[in-house]
């Protein structure tokens, strides 16, 4: 990111490895919709000559003197969120906010990201995970951000056996929310999106009902399919700030609305007074940055290793040169009809 609305390639010095850290060389990388919010929606404010990217599978090239479990040559998965594990927020269970709101999100936010020949990972023992040999580098990249974010949406919504769940937005994040909700035991899953390819892949992950927001009010469409009854949980993984009002208006008293969408613009979120039970409906709304760190990566990787989760249907566009990264990023910006997620394989 050269500046607002402007991307390109620049030369920077190779990052320096601290005693607890690692320097990595990417084997596969993928742009995220969040990179688009950052550059073209100006969601984080101005950034100059910031290296973008936070989704990578990589090879370790250097480790600090205190690093115990990783060595040069190891293949690793790197979470998009790399917390400071000694922070009190981490000890309280909110490592993604270690040392400040959203501060576990370092790559392509407060420090250079992974779209580089070499990148730096803080606290390597806590923030890297070994890549199981059963997972190829392209699929592994989905473990950086798409899998943990979508699954975090399902976790935050506390999806239980039998729950009827609506997932608003079925880009790669929402698709992983569908997969996560199904793995947690959801019975009926409504997937809200307009593009055919996303709808098809949502069904692959277990969506039972497809709602196209371009066909009219999604609350009315869900209510009609539900015979007027409310749903148990809503996971928001796309759309604009109105999705919160829609979620409130389709959920039961005591239901949980979870949001993992990055709200890149607007000042306020409106919550409908009546739908929210005049403030007394016990409808919880919770939004969260994905959890980072090694343990989460290792556990999610097991789902892929043992065949419970196949991310390959999401990888619609594949590239194999570093220079292709710009095209891949622009695909994420323009979201052509046949795109779910691009990946650049450098291995
Ligand atoms: P996509 O842009 O690929 O997907 C967005 C989805 O929302 C699409 O299915 C789109 O439909 C749908 N949508 C668009 N407008 C509406 C609307 N008005 N009503 C309902 N649905 C709508 O995004 P990603 O899946 O890549 O990412 C989703 C969000 O998650 C982004 O904001 C991203 O920045 C954020 N994110 C958050 C993270 C976290 O830690 N919380 C981490 C990573 C990403 P269609 O295209 O079919 O028309
Ligand atoms: Zn992201």
mmCIF file of C-alpha atoms and ligand atoms in Angstrom:
data_model
loop_
_atom_site.group_PDB
_atom_site.id
_atom_site.type_symbol
_atom_site.label_atom_id
_atom_site.label_comp_id
_atom_site.label_asym_id
_atom_site.label_seq_id
_atom_site.Cartn_x
_atom_site.Cartn_y
_atom_site.Cartn_z
ATOM 1 C CA UNK A 1 0.000 0.000 0.000
ATOM 2 C CA UNK A 2 1.779 3.098 -1.222
ATOM 3 C CA UNK A 3 -0.984 5.309 0.104
ATOM 4 C CA UNK A 4 -4.760 5.559 0.074
ATOM 5 C CA UNK A 5 -6.157 4.075 -3.162
ATOM 6 C CA UNK A 6 -2.674 3.235 -4.394
ATOM 7 C CA UNK A 7 -0.848 -0.115 -4.471
ATOM 8 C CA UNK A 8 2.383 -1.227 -6.099
ATOM 9 C CA UNK A 9 5.704 -2.946 -5.482
ATOM 10 C CA UNK A 10 8.420 -1.303 -3.380
ATOM 11 C CA UNK A 11 11.848 -2.260 -2.046
ATOM 12 C CA UNK A 12 12.272 -2.480 1.715
ATOM 13 C CA UNK A 13 15.048 -3.730 3.954
ATOM 14 C CA UNK A 14 14.808 -7.353 5.118
ATOM 15 C CA UNK A 15 13.139 -7.389 8.553
ATOM 16 C CA UNK A 16 15.268 -7.997 11.646
ATOM 17 C CA UNK A 17 14.618 -11.031 13.833
ATOM 18 C CA UNK A 18 14.253 -10.433 17.594
ATOM 19 C CA UNK A 19 15.137 -13.176 20.123
ATOM 20 C CA UNK A 20 11.580 -14.586 20.241
ATOM 21 C CA UNK A 21 10.750 -14.013 16.604
ATOM 22 C CA UNK A 22 11.036 -15.612 13.191
ATOM 23 C CA UNK A 23 11.664 -14.425 9.657
ATOM 24 C CA UNK A 24 9.670 -16.309 7.048
ATOM 25 C CA UNK A 25 9.561 -16.639 3.267
ATOM 26 C CA UNK A 26 6.064 -17.110 1.831
ATOM 27 C CA UNK A 27 5.170 -20.337 0.021
ATOM 28 C CA UNK A 28 1.609 -19.248 -0.712
ATOM 29 C CA UNK A 29 -0.268 -16.030 -0.031
ATOM 30 C CA UNK A 30 -3.764 -14.687 -0.513
ATOM 31 C CA UNK A 31 -5.282 -11.206 -0.415
ATOM 32 C CA UNK A 32 -8.171 -10.555 1.965
ATOM 33 C CA UNK A 33 -11.236 -8.343 1.676
ATOM 34 C CA UNK A 34 -9.764 -6.540 4.687
ATOM 35 C CA UNK A 35 -6.839 -5.394 2.493
ATOM 36 C CA UNK A 36 -9.467 -3.836 0.242
ATOM 37 C CA UNK A 37 -11.140 -2.032 3.169
ATOM 38 C CA UNK A 38 -7.712 -0.733 4.177
ATOM 39 C CA UNK A 39 -6.598 0.588 0.785
ATOM 40 C CA UNK A 40 -9.797 1.625 -0.966
ATOM 41 C CA UNK A 41 -12.251 2.239 1.877
ATOM 42 C CA UNK A 42 -9.632 4.054 3.977
ATOM 43 C CA UNK A 43 -10.903 2.091 6.959
ATOM 44 C CA UNK A 44 -7.678 2.323 8.997
ATOM 45 C CA UNK A 45 -6.744 5.817 7.865
ATOM 46 C CA UNK A 46 -3.680 6.645 5.833
ATOM 47 C CA UNK A 47 -0.750 4.262 5.590
ATOM 48 C CA UNK A 48 2.413 4.903 3.577
ATOM 49 C CA UNK A 49 4.553 2.171 2.046
ATOM 50 C CA UNK A 50 2.919 -0.437 4.240
ATOM 51 C CA UNK A 51 3.300 -4.002 3.034
ATOM 52 C CA UNK A 52 -0.158 -5.542 2.769
ATOM 53 C CA UNK A 53 -1.257 -9.108 3.406
ATOM 54 C CA UNK A 54 -1.902 -11.286 6.419
ATOM 55 C CA UNK A 55 -2.675 -14.672 4.873
ATOM 56 C CA UNK A 56 0.335 -16.893 4.296
ATOM 57 C CA UNK A 57 1.828 -20.311 4.500
ATOM 58 C CA UNK A 58 5.616 -20.023 4.647
ATOM 59 C CA UNK A 59 9.042 -21.455 5.239
ATOM 60 C CA UNK A 60 11.014 -20.312 8.262
ATOM 61 C CA UNK A 61 14.347 -18.800 7.231
ATOM 62 C CA UNK A 62 15.592 -17.477 10.571
ATOM 63 C CA UNK A 63 14.631 -17.750 14.235
ATOM 64 C CA UNK A 64 15.695 -15.806 17.326
ATOM 65 C CA UNK A 65 17.861 -17.303 20.057
ATOM 66 C CA UNK A 66 14.890 -17.921 22.415
ATOM 67 C CA UNK A 67 12.689 -19.776 19.899
ATOM 68 C CA UNK A 68 12.280 -23.421 20.915
ATOM 69 C CA UNK A 69 9.952 -25.218 18.516
ATOM 70 C CA UNK A 70 10.798 -23.849 15.073
ATOM 71 C CA UNK A 71 13.950 -23.814 12.959
ATOM 72 C CA UNK A 72 14.969 -22.640 9.486
ATOM 73 C CA UNK A 73 13.437 -24.870 6.810
ATOM 74 C CA UNK A 74 10.236 -25.617 8.757
ATOM 75 C CA UNK A 75 7.003 -25.147 6.834
ATOM 76 C CA UNK A 76 4.504 -23.169 8.864
ATOM 77 C CA UNK A 77 1.025 -21.693 8.902
ATOM 78 C CA UNK A 78 0.860 -18.112 10.107
ATOM 79 C CA UNK A 79 -2.328 -16.719 11.629
ATOM 80 C CA UNK A 80 -3.449 -13.301 10.436
ATOM 81 C CA UNK A 81 -3.566 -12.274 14.096
ATOM 82 C CA UNK A 82 -0.286 -12.598 16.006
ATOM 83 C CA UNK A 83 -0.921 -11.497 19.614
ATOM 84 C CA UNK A 84 1.493 -10.458 22.321
ATOM 85 C CA UNK A 85 0.986 -13.475 24.540
ATOM 86 C CA UNK A 86 2.241 -11.878 27.752
ATOM 87 C CA UNK A 87 -0.284 -9.040 27.665
ATOM 88 C CA UNK A 88 -2.998 -9.000 30.328
ATOM 89 C CA UNK A 89 -5.669 -9.023 27.620
ATOM 90 C CA UNK A 90 -4.241 -12.314 26.386
ATOM 91 C CA UNK A 91 -4.360 -13.710 29.893
ATOM 92 C CA UNK A 92 -7.987 -12.616 30.071
ATOM 93 C CA UNK A 93 -8.827 -14.588 26.916
ATOM 94 C CA UNK A 94 -8.805 -11.732 24.435
ATOM 95 C CA UNK A 95 -5.406 -12.128 22.828
ATOM 96 C CA UNK A 96 -6.619 -10.455 19.635
ATOM 97 C CA UNK A 97 -6.786 -7.247 21.680
ATOM 98 C CA UNK A 98 -3.403 -7.710 23.358
ATOM 99 C CA UNK A 99 -2.042 -4.302 24.361
ATOM 100 C CA UNK A 100 -5.015 -2.467 22.859
ATOM 101 C CA UNK A 101 -8.163 -2.842 20.788
ATOM 102 C CA UNK A 102 -7.465 -5.017 17.703
ATOM 103 C CA UNK A 103 -3.733 -4.836 18.442
ATOM 104 C CA UNK A 104 -3.207 -8.541 17.870
ATOM 105 C CA UNK A 105 -3.787 -7.644 14.234
ATOM 106 C CA UNK A 106 -0.290 -6.569 13.309
ATOM 107 C CA UNK A 107 0.346 -7.662 9.714
ATOM 108 C CA UNK A 108 -0.789 -5.051 7.193
ATOM 109 C CA UNK A 109 -2.089 -2.868 9.993
ATOM 110 C CA UNK A 110 0.574 -1.737 12.470
ATOM 111 C CA UNK A 111 3.512 -3.459 10.790
ATOM 112 C CA UNK A 112 4.464 -4.800 7.391
ATOM 113 C CA UNK A 113 2.435 -7.744 6.182
ATOM 114 C CA UNK A 114 3.221 -10.974 4.399
ATOM 115 C CA UNK A 115 3.196 -9.855 0.737
ATOM 116 C CA UNK A 116 6.979 -9.669 0.759
ATOM 117 C CA UNK A 117 9.993 -11.814 0.006
ATOM 118 C CA UNK A 118 10.598 -12.016 3.751
ATOM 119 C CA UNK A 119 8.359 -11.096 6.668
ATOM 120 C CA UNK A 120 8.683 -10.951 10.433
ATOM 121 C CA UNK A 121 6.588 -12.955 12.916
ATOM 122 C CA UNK A 122 6.549 -11.858 16.565
ATOM 123 C CA UNK A 123 6.630 -14.533 19.287
ATOM 124 C CA UNK A 124 7.267 -17.433 16.930
ATOM 125 C CA UNK A 125 6.561 -20.200 19.457
ATOM 126 C CA UNK A 126 3.154 -18.707 20.180
ATOM 127 C CA UNK A 127 2.208 -17.570 16.720
ATOM 128 C CA UNK A 128 3.438 -20.191 14.247
ATOM 129 C CA UNK A 129 2.059 -23.665 13.690
ATOM 130 C CA UNK A 130 3.798 -26.506 11.894
ATOM 131 C CA UNK A 131 2.181 -27.325 8.559
ATOM 132 C CA UNK A 132 0.934 -30.930 8.552
ATOM 133 C CA UNK A 133 2.310 -32.755 5.509
ATOM 134 C CA UNK A 134 -1.227 -33.760 4.453
ATOM 135 C CA UNK A 135 -2.174 -30.112 3.759
ATOM 136 C CA UNK A 136 -0.898 -28.441 0.593
ATOM 137 C CA UNK A 137 0.366 -24.871 0.772
ATOM 138 C CA UNK A 138 -2.594 -23.384 -1.128
ATOM 139 C CA UNK A 139 -5.195 -24.897 1.172
ATOM 140 C CA UNK A 140 -3.017 -24.036 4.180
ATOM 141 C CA UNK A 141 -3.323 -20.319 3.432
ATOM 142 C CA UNK A 142 -7.033 -20.535 4.237
ATOM 143 C CA UNK A 143 -6.027 -21.396 7.807
ATOM 144 C CA UNK A 144 -4.516 -17.934 8.280
ATOM 145 C CA UNK A 145 -7.757 -16.038 8.215
ATOM 146 C CA UNK A 146 -10.755 -17.466 6.342
ATOM 147 C CA UNK A 147 -11.177 -20.630 8.409
ATOM 148 C CA UNK A 148 -10.499 -19.040 11.813
ATOM 149 C CA UNK A 149 -12.679 -16.008 11.086
ATOM 150 C CA UNK A 150 -15.672 -17.965 9.805
ATOM 151 C CA UNK A 151 -15.371 -20.480 12.618
ATOM 152 C CA UNK A 152 -15.036 -17.645 15.123
ATOM 153 C CA UNK A 153 -18.394 -16.381 13.873
ATOM 154 C CA UNK A 154 -19.931 -19.783 14.596
ATOM 155 C CA UNK A 155 -18.222 -19.921 18.004
ATOM 156 C CA UNK A 156 -19.325 -16.425 18.992
ATOM 157 C CA UNK A 157 -22.896 -17.323 18.029
ATOM 158 C CA UNK A 158 -22.556 -20.383 20.286
ATOM 159 C CA UNK A 159 -24.187 -22.580 17.661
ATOM 160 C CA UNK A 160 -25.671 -25.675 19.286
ATOM 161 C CA UNK A 161 -27.037 -28.985 17.990
ATOM 162 C CA UNK A 162 -30.248 -28.339 16.139
ATOM 163 C CA UNK A 163 -29.886 -24.562 15.904
ATOM 164 C CA UNK A 164 -31.367 -22.801 12.914
ATOM 165 C CA UNK A 165 -28.710 -20.363 11.759
ATOM 166 C CA UNK A 166 -28.644 -17.543 9.222
ATOM 167 C CA UNK A 167 -25.251 -16.614 7.748
ATOM 168 C CA UNK A 168 -25.423 -13.169 6.157
ATOM 169 C CA UNK A 169 -22.680 -12.920 3.531
ATOM 170 C CA UNK A 170 -21.169 -15.997 1.897
ATOM 171 C CA UNK A 171 -17.824 -14.852 0.605
ATOM 172 C CA UNK A 172 -14.986 -17.028 1.895
ATOM 173 C CA UNK A 173 -15.524 -15.871 5.485
ATOM 174 C CA UNK A 174 -19.265 -16.569 5.434
ATOM 175 C CA UNK A 175 -18.691 -19.903 3.729
ATOM 176 C CA UNK A 176 -16.408 -20.901 6.579
ATOM 177 C CA UNK A 177 -19.079 -19.684 9.007
ATOM 178 C CA UNK A 178 -21.517 -22.053 7.284
ATOM 179 C CA UNK A 179 -18.997 -24.895 7.576
ATOM 180 C CA UNK A 180 -18.290 -24.041 11.225
ATOM 181 C CA UNK A 181 -21.999 -23.811 12.108
ATOM 182 C CA UNK A 182 -22.634 -27.205 10.487
ATOM 183 C CA UNK A 183 -19.699 -28.794 12.327
ATOM 184 C CA UNK A 184 -21.085 -27.385 15.592
ATOM 185 C CA UNK A 185 -24.419 -29.076 14.899
ATOM 186 C CA UNK A 186 -26.681 -26.563 13.170
ATOM 187 C CA UNK A 187 -29.739 -28.185 11.601
ATOM 188 C CA UNK A 188 -31.034 -25.649 9.094
ATOM 189 C CA UNK A 189 -28.613 -23.064 7.689
ATOM 190 C CA UNK A 190 -29.731 -20.090 5.614
ATOM 191 C CA UNK A 191 -26.934 -18.650 3.456
ATOM 192 C CA UNK A 192 -27.404 -15.057 2.243
ATOM 193 C CA UNK A 193 -25.551 -14.008 -0.898
ATOM 194 C CA UNK A 194 -26.262 -13.249 -4.520
ATOM 195 C CA UNK A 195 -23.450 -14.848 -6.530
ATOM 196 C CA UNK A 196 -24.179 -18.302 -7.899
ATOM 197 C CA UNK A 197 -20.722 -19.686 -7.198
ATOM 198 C CA UNK A 198 -20.922 -18.703 -3.533
ATOM 199 C CA UNK A 199 -24.413 -20.163 -3.276
ATOM 200 C CA UNK A 200 -23.209 -23.459 -4.770
ATOM 201 C CA UNK A 201 -20.252 -23.678 -2.419
ATOM 202 C CA UNK A 202 -22.470 -22.740 0.548
ATOM 203 C CA UNK A 203 -24.568 -25.810 -0.274
ATOM 204 C CA UNK A 204 -21.370 -27.868 -0.449
ATOM 205 C CA UNK A 205 -20.630 -26.782 3.135
ATOM 206 C CA UNK A 206 -24.128 -27.693 4.290
ATOM 207 C CA UNK A 207 -26.374 -24.670 3.739
ATOM 208 C CA UNK A 208 -29.963 -25.885 3.419
ATOM 209 C CA UNK A 209 -31.537 -22.633 2.201
ATOM 210 C CA UNK A 210 -30.207 -19.893 -0.060
ATOM 211 C CA UNK A 211 -31.433 -16.308 0.277
ATOM 212 C CA UNK A 212 -30.555 -13.728 -2.358
ATOM 213 C CA UNK A 213 -30.529 -10.243 -0.837
ATOM 214 C CA UNK A 214 -31.002 -8.780 -4.316
ATOM 215 C CA UNK A 215 -34.433 -10.442 -4.455
ATOM 216 C CA UNK A 216 -35.790 -8.225 -1.652
ATOM 217 C CA UNK A 217 -35.857 -7.883 2.129
ATOM 218 C CA UNK A 218 -33.939 -10.788 3.654
ATOM 219 C CA UNK A 219 -35.968 -10.645 6.881
ATOM 220 C CA UNK A 220 -39.171 -11.212 4.921
ATOM 221 C CA UNK A 221 -37.566 -14.001 2.909
ATOM 222 C CA UNK A 222 -36.261 -15.822 5.998
ATOM 223 C CA UNK A 223 -39.542 -15.326 7.863
ATOM 224 C CA UNK A 224 -41.521 -16.708 4.960
ATOM 225 C CA UNK A 225 -39.318 -19.806 4.766
ATOM 226 C CA UNK A 226 -39.624 -20.191 8.562
ATOM 227 C CA UNK A 227 -43.419 -19.934 8.537
ATOM 228 C CA UNK A 228 -43.152 -16.673 10.481
ATOM 229 C CA UNK A 229 -40.959 -18.109 13.251
ATOM 230 C CA UNK A 230 -37.658 -16.513 14.289
ATOM 231 C CA UNK A 231 -34.263 -18.199 13.911
ATOM 232 C CA UNK A 232 -31.893 -19.154 16.748
ATOM 233 C CA UNK A 233 -28.622 -17.581 15.630
ATOM 234 C CA UNK A 234 -27.372 -15.118 13.021
ATOM 235 C CA UNK A 235 -23.764 -14.822 11.868
ATOM 236 C CA UNK A 236 -22.900 -11.649 9.959
ATOM 237 C CA UNK A 237 -20.027 -12.115 7.500
ATOM 238 C CA UNK A 238 -20.805 -9.514 4.863
ATOM 239 C CA UNK A 239 -23.158 -6.746 3.828
ATOM 240 C CA UNK A 240 -23.534 -3.213 5.116
ATOM 241 C CA UNK A 241 -24.340 -1.759 8.527
ATOM 242 C CA UNK A 242 -28.061 -2.507 8.030
ATOM 243 C CA UNK A 243 -27.394 -6.205 8.530
ATOM 244 C CA UNK A 244 -27.555 -5.711 12.309
ATOM 245 C CA UNK A 245 -31.116 -4.428 12.142
ATOM 246 C CA UNK A 246 -32.011 -7.290 9.819
ATOM 247 C CA UNK A 247 -30.460 -9.805 12.197
ATOM 248 C CA UNK A 248 -32.320 -8.395 15.193
ATOM 249 C CA UNK A 249 -35.573 -8.569 13.262
ATOM 250 C CA UNK A 250 -35.227 -12.250 12.398
ATOM 251 C CA UNK A 251 -33.877 -13.718 15.648
ATOM 252 C CA UNK A 252 -35.657 -15.179 18.671
ATOM 253 C CA UNK A 253 -35.615 -13.712 22.187
ATOM 254 C CA UNK A 254 -32.419 -15.050 23.758
ATOM 255 C CA UNK A 255 -30.802 -15.492 20.345
ATOM 256 C CA UNK A 256 -27.216 -14.568 19.581
ATOM 257 C CA UNK A 257 -26.032 -12.415 16.692
ATOM 258 C CA UNK A 258 -22.346 -12.658 15.960
ATOM 259 C CA UNK A 259 -20.474 -10.371 13.623
ATOM 260 C CA UNK A 260 -17.141 -10.976 11.963
ATOM 261 C CA UNK A 261 -17.681 -8.466 9.162
ATOM 262 C CA UNK A 262 -15.166 -5.598 9.094
ATOM 263 C CA UNK A 263 -17.271 -2.444 9.186
ATOM 264 C CA UNK A 264 -15.252 -0.202 6.968
ATOM 265 C CA UNK A 265 -17.488 2.865 6.845
ATOM 266 C CA UNK A 266 -20.330 4.742 8.542
ATOM 267 C CA UNK A 267 -20.565 6.153 12.067
ATOM 268 C CA UNK A 268 -23.264 4.128 13.789
ATOM 269 C CA UNK A 269 -25.079 0.813 13.763
ATOM 270 C CA UNK A 270 -28.838 1.017 14.221
ATOM 271 C CA UNK A 271 -30.550 -1.498 16.450
ATOM 272 C CA UNK A 272 -34.347 -1.659 16.035
ATOM 273 C CA UNK A 273 -36.004 -0.884 19.359
ATOM 274 C CA UNK A 274 -39.023 -3.134 18.931
ATOM 275 C CA UNK A 275 -37.122 -6.031 17.364
ATOM 276 C CA UNK A 276 -34.693 -5.826 20.285
ATOM 277 C CA UNK A 277 -37.576 -6.417 22.683
ATOM 278 C CA UNK A 278 -37.761 -2.736 23.710
ATOM 279 C CA UNK A 279 -34.240 -3.299 25.032
ATOM 280 C CA UNK A 280 -35.344 -6.342 27.011
ATOM 281 C CA UNK A 281 -35.290 -9.181 24.475
ATOM 282 C CA UNK A 282 -32.127 -10.917 25.706
ATOM 283 C CA UNK A 283 -30.792 -10.727 22.177
ATOM 284 C CA UNK A 284 -27.021 -10.660 22.379
ATOM 285 C CA UNK A 285 -24.931 -8.949 19.719
ATOM 286 C CA UNK A 286 -21.240 -9.745 19.758
ATOM 287 C CA UNK A 287 -18.573 -8.964 17.213
ATOM 288 C CA UNK A 288 -15.038 -10.208 17.142
ATOM 289 C CA UNK A 289 -11.700 -10.169 15.469
ATOM 290 C CA UNK A 290 -10.532 -13.716 14.815
ATOM 291 C CA UNK A 291 -8.360 -15.289 17.488
ATOM 292 C CA UNK A 292 -4.741 -15.662 16.520
ATOM 293 C CA UNK A 293 -1.954 -17.828 17.750
ATOM 294 C CA UNK A 294 -0.646 -21.323 17.452
ATOM 295 C CA UNK A 295 -3.222 -23.441 19.300
ATOM 296 C CA UNK A 296 -6.148 -22.270 17.189
ATOM 297 C CA UNK A 297 -4.157 -22.893 13.987
ATOM 298 C CA UNK A 298 -3.163 -26.366 15.092
ATOM 299 C CA UNK A 299 -6.710 -27.369 16.017
ATOM 300 C CA UNK A 300 -8.248 -25.976 12.829
ATOM 301 C CA UNK A 301 -5.516 -27.661 10.771
ATOM 302 C CA UNK A 302 -6.581 -30.986 12.289
ATOM 303 C CA UNK A 303 -10.011 -30.550 10.702
ATOM 304 C CA UNK A 304 -8.323 -30.371 7.316
ATOM 305 C CA UNK A 305 -5.772 -33.068 8.043
ATOM 306 C CA UNK A 306 -8.448 -35.587 9.048
ATOM 307 C CA UNK A 307 -10.834 -34.715 6.236
ATOM 308 C CA UNK A 308 -13.551 -32.824 8.135
ATOM 309 C CA UNK A 309 -13.012 -29.627 6.196
ATOM 310 C CA UNK A 310 -12.102 -29.161 2.544
ATOM 311 C CA UNK A 311 -11.283 -25.551 1.674
ATOM 312 C CA UNK A 312 -10.344 -26.265 -1.948
ATOM 313 C CA UNK A 313 -13.777 -25.346 -3.426
ATOM 314 C CA UNK A 314 -13.134 -21.758 -2.310
ATOM 315 C CA UNK A 315 -9.881 -21.395 -4.265
ATOM 316 C CA UNK A 316 -11.297 -20.227 -7.557
ATOM 317 C CA UNK A 317 -8.314 -18.289 -8.920
ATOM 318 C CA UNK A 318 -4.744 -19.573 -8.750
ATOM 319 C CA UNK A 319 -1.539 -17.734 -9.590
ATOM 320 C CA UNK A 320 2.097 -18.728 -9.302
ATOM 321 C CA UNK A 321 4.258 -15.606 -9.520
ATOM 322 C CA UNK A 322 4.908 -12.921 -6.965
ATOM 323 C CA UNK A 323 4.081 -10.287 -9.612
ATOM 324 C CA UNK A 324 0.579 -11.834 -9.952
ATOM 325 C CA UNK A 325 -0.224 -10.583 -6.487
ATOM 326 C CA UNK A 326 -1.471 -7.277 -7.816
ATOM 327 C CA UNK A 327 -3.965 -9.038 -10.115
ATOM 328 C CA UNK A 328 -5.063 -11.234 -7.231
ATOM 329 C CA UNK A 329 -5.587 -8.178 -5.018
ATOM 330 C CA UNK A 330 -7.600 -6.413 -7.719
ATOM 331 C CA UNK A 331 -9.772 -9.517 -8.107
ATOM 332 C CA UNK A 332 -10.611 -9.201 -4.404
ATOM 333 C CA UNK A 333 -11.483 -5.548 -4.990
ATOM 334 C CA UNK A 334 -13.665 -6.126 -8.047
ATOM 335 C CA UNK A 335 -15.251 -9.431 -6.941
ATOM 336 C CA UNK A 336 -16.093 -10.859 -10.371
ATOM 337 C CA UNK A 337 -18.967 -13.315 -10.424
ATOM 338 C CA UNK A 338 -16.746 -16.388 -10.565
ATOM 339 C CA UNK A 339 -14.464 -15.366 -7.669
ATOM 340 C CA UNK A 340 -14.450 -16.682 -4.151
ATOM 341 C CA UNK A 341 -10.798 -16.510 -3.216
ATOM 342 C CA UNK A 342 -7.532 -16.108 -5.162
ATOM 343 C CA UNK A 343 -4.283 -17.681 -4.027
ATOM 344 C CA UNK A 344 -0.712 -17.084 -5.207
ATOM 345 C CA UNK A 345 1.430 -20.220 -4.939
ATOM 346 C CA UNK A 346 5.129 -19.359 -4.706
ATOM 347 C CA UNK A 347 6.414 -22.817 -3.831
HETATM 348 P P1 LIG B 1 -16.750 -11.006 0.437
HETATM 349 O O1 LIG B 1 -16.833 -9.604 -0.066
HETATM 350 O O2 LIG B 1 -16.120 -12.044 -0.427
HETATM 351 O O3 LIG B 1 -18.181 -11.522 0.815
HETATM 352 C C1 LIG B 1 -19.189 -10.669 1.276
HETATM 353 C C2 LIG B 1 -20.514 -11.383 1.201
HETATM 354 O O4 LIG B 1 -21.538 -10.496 1.631
HETATM 355 C C3 LIG B 1 -20.898 -11.826 -0.205
HETATM 356 O O5 LIG B 1 -21.548 -13.074 -0.131
HETATM 357 C C4 LIG B 1 -21.871 -10.752 -0.642
HETATM 358 O O6 LIG B 1 -22.815 -11.197 -1.592
HETATM 359 C C5 LIG B 1 -22.580 -10.487 0.679
HETATM 360 N N1 LIG B 1 -23.275 -9.208 0.706
HETATM 361 C C6 LIG B 1 -22.904 -8.045 0.120
HETATM 362 N N2 LIG B 1 -23.842 -7.100 0.356
HETATM 363 C C7 LIG B 1 -24.811 -7.686 1.089
HETATM 364 C C8 LIG B 1 -26.038 -7.232 1.640
HETATM 365 N N3 LIG B 1 -26.450 -5.965 1.506
HETATM 366 N N4 LIG B 1 -26.785 -8.095 2.336
HETATM 367 C C9 LIG B 1 -26.378 -9.374 2.526
HETATM 368 N N5 LIG B 1 -25.231 -9.868 2.032
HETATM 369 C C10 LIG B 1 -24.461 -9.026 1.321
HETATM 370 O O7 LIG B 1 -15.974 -10.888 1.826
HETATM 371 P P2 LIG B 1 -15.120 -11.948 2.668
HETATM 372 O O8 LIG B 1 -15.894 -13.186 2.842
HETATM 373 O O9 LIG B 1 -13.754 -12.022 2.104
HETATM 374 O O10 LIG B 1 -15.013 -11.166 4.047
HETATM 375 C C11 LIG B 1 -16.170 -10.829 4.776
HETATM 376 C C12 LIG B 1 -15.852 -9.745 5.792
HETATM 377 O O11 LIG B 1 -15.062 -10.283 6.854
HETATM 378 C C13 LIG B 1 -15.054 -8.589 5.223
HETATM 379 O O12 LIG B 1 -15.591 -7.392 5.748
HETATM 380 C C14 LIG B 1 -13.665 -8.828 5.778
HETATM 381 O O13 LIG B 1 -12.920 -7.645 5.843
HETATM 382 C C15 LIG B 1 -14.019 -9.370 7.125
HETATM 383 N N6 LIG B 1 -12.968 -10.068 7.828
HETATM 384 C C16 LIG B 1 -13.013 -10.052 9.184
HETATM 385 C C17 LIG B 1 -12.091 -10.727 9.937
HETATM 386 C C18 LIG B 1 -12.214 -10.812 11.407
HETATM 387 O O14 LIG B 1 -11.241 -11.233 12.071
HETATM 388 N N7 LIG B 1 -13.335 -10.491 12.003
HETATM 389 C C19 LIG B 1 -10.968 -11.404 9.300
HETATM 390 C C20 LIG B 1 -11.068 -11.466 7.863
HETATM 391 C C21 LIG B 1 -12.017 -10.789 7.164
HETATM 392 P P3 LIG B 1 -22.532 -11.372 -3.186
HETATM 393 O O15 LIG B 1 -21.107 -11.041 -3.440
HETATM 394 O O16 LIG B 1 -22.846 -12.800 -3.443
HETATM 395 O O17 LIG B 1 -23.475 -10.456 -3.858
HETATM 396 ZN ZN1 LIG B 2 -8.202 -10.758 6.661
#
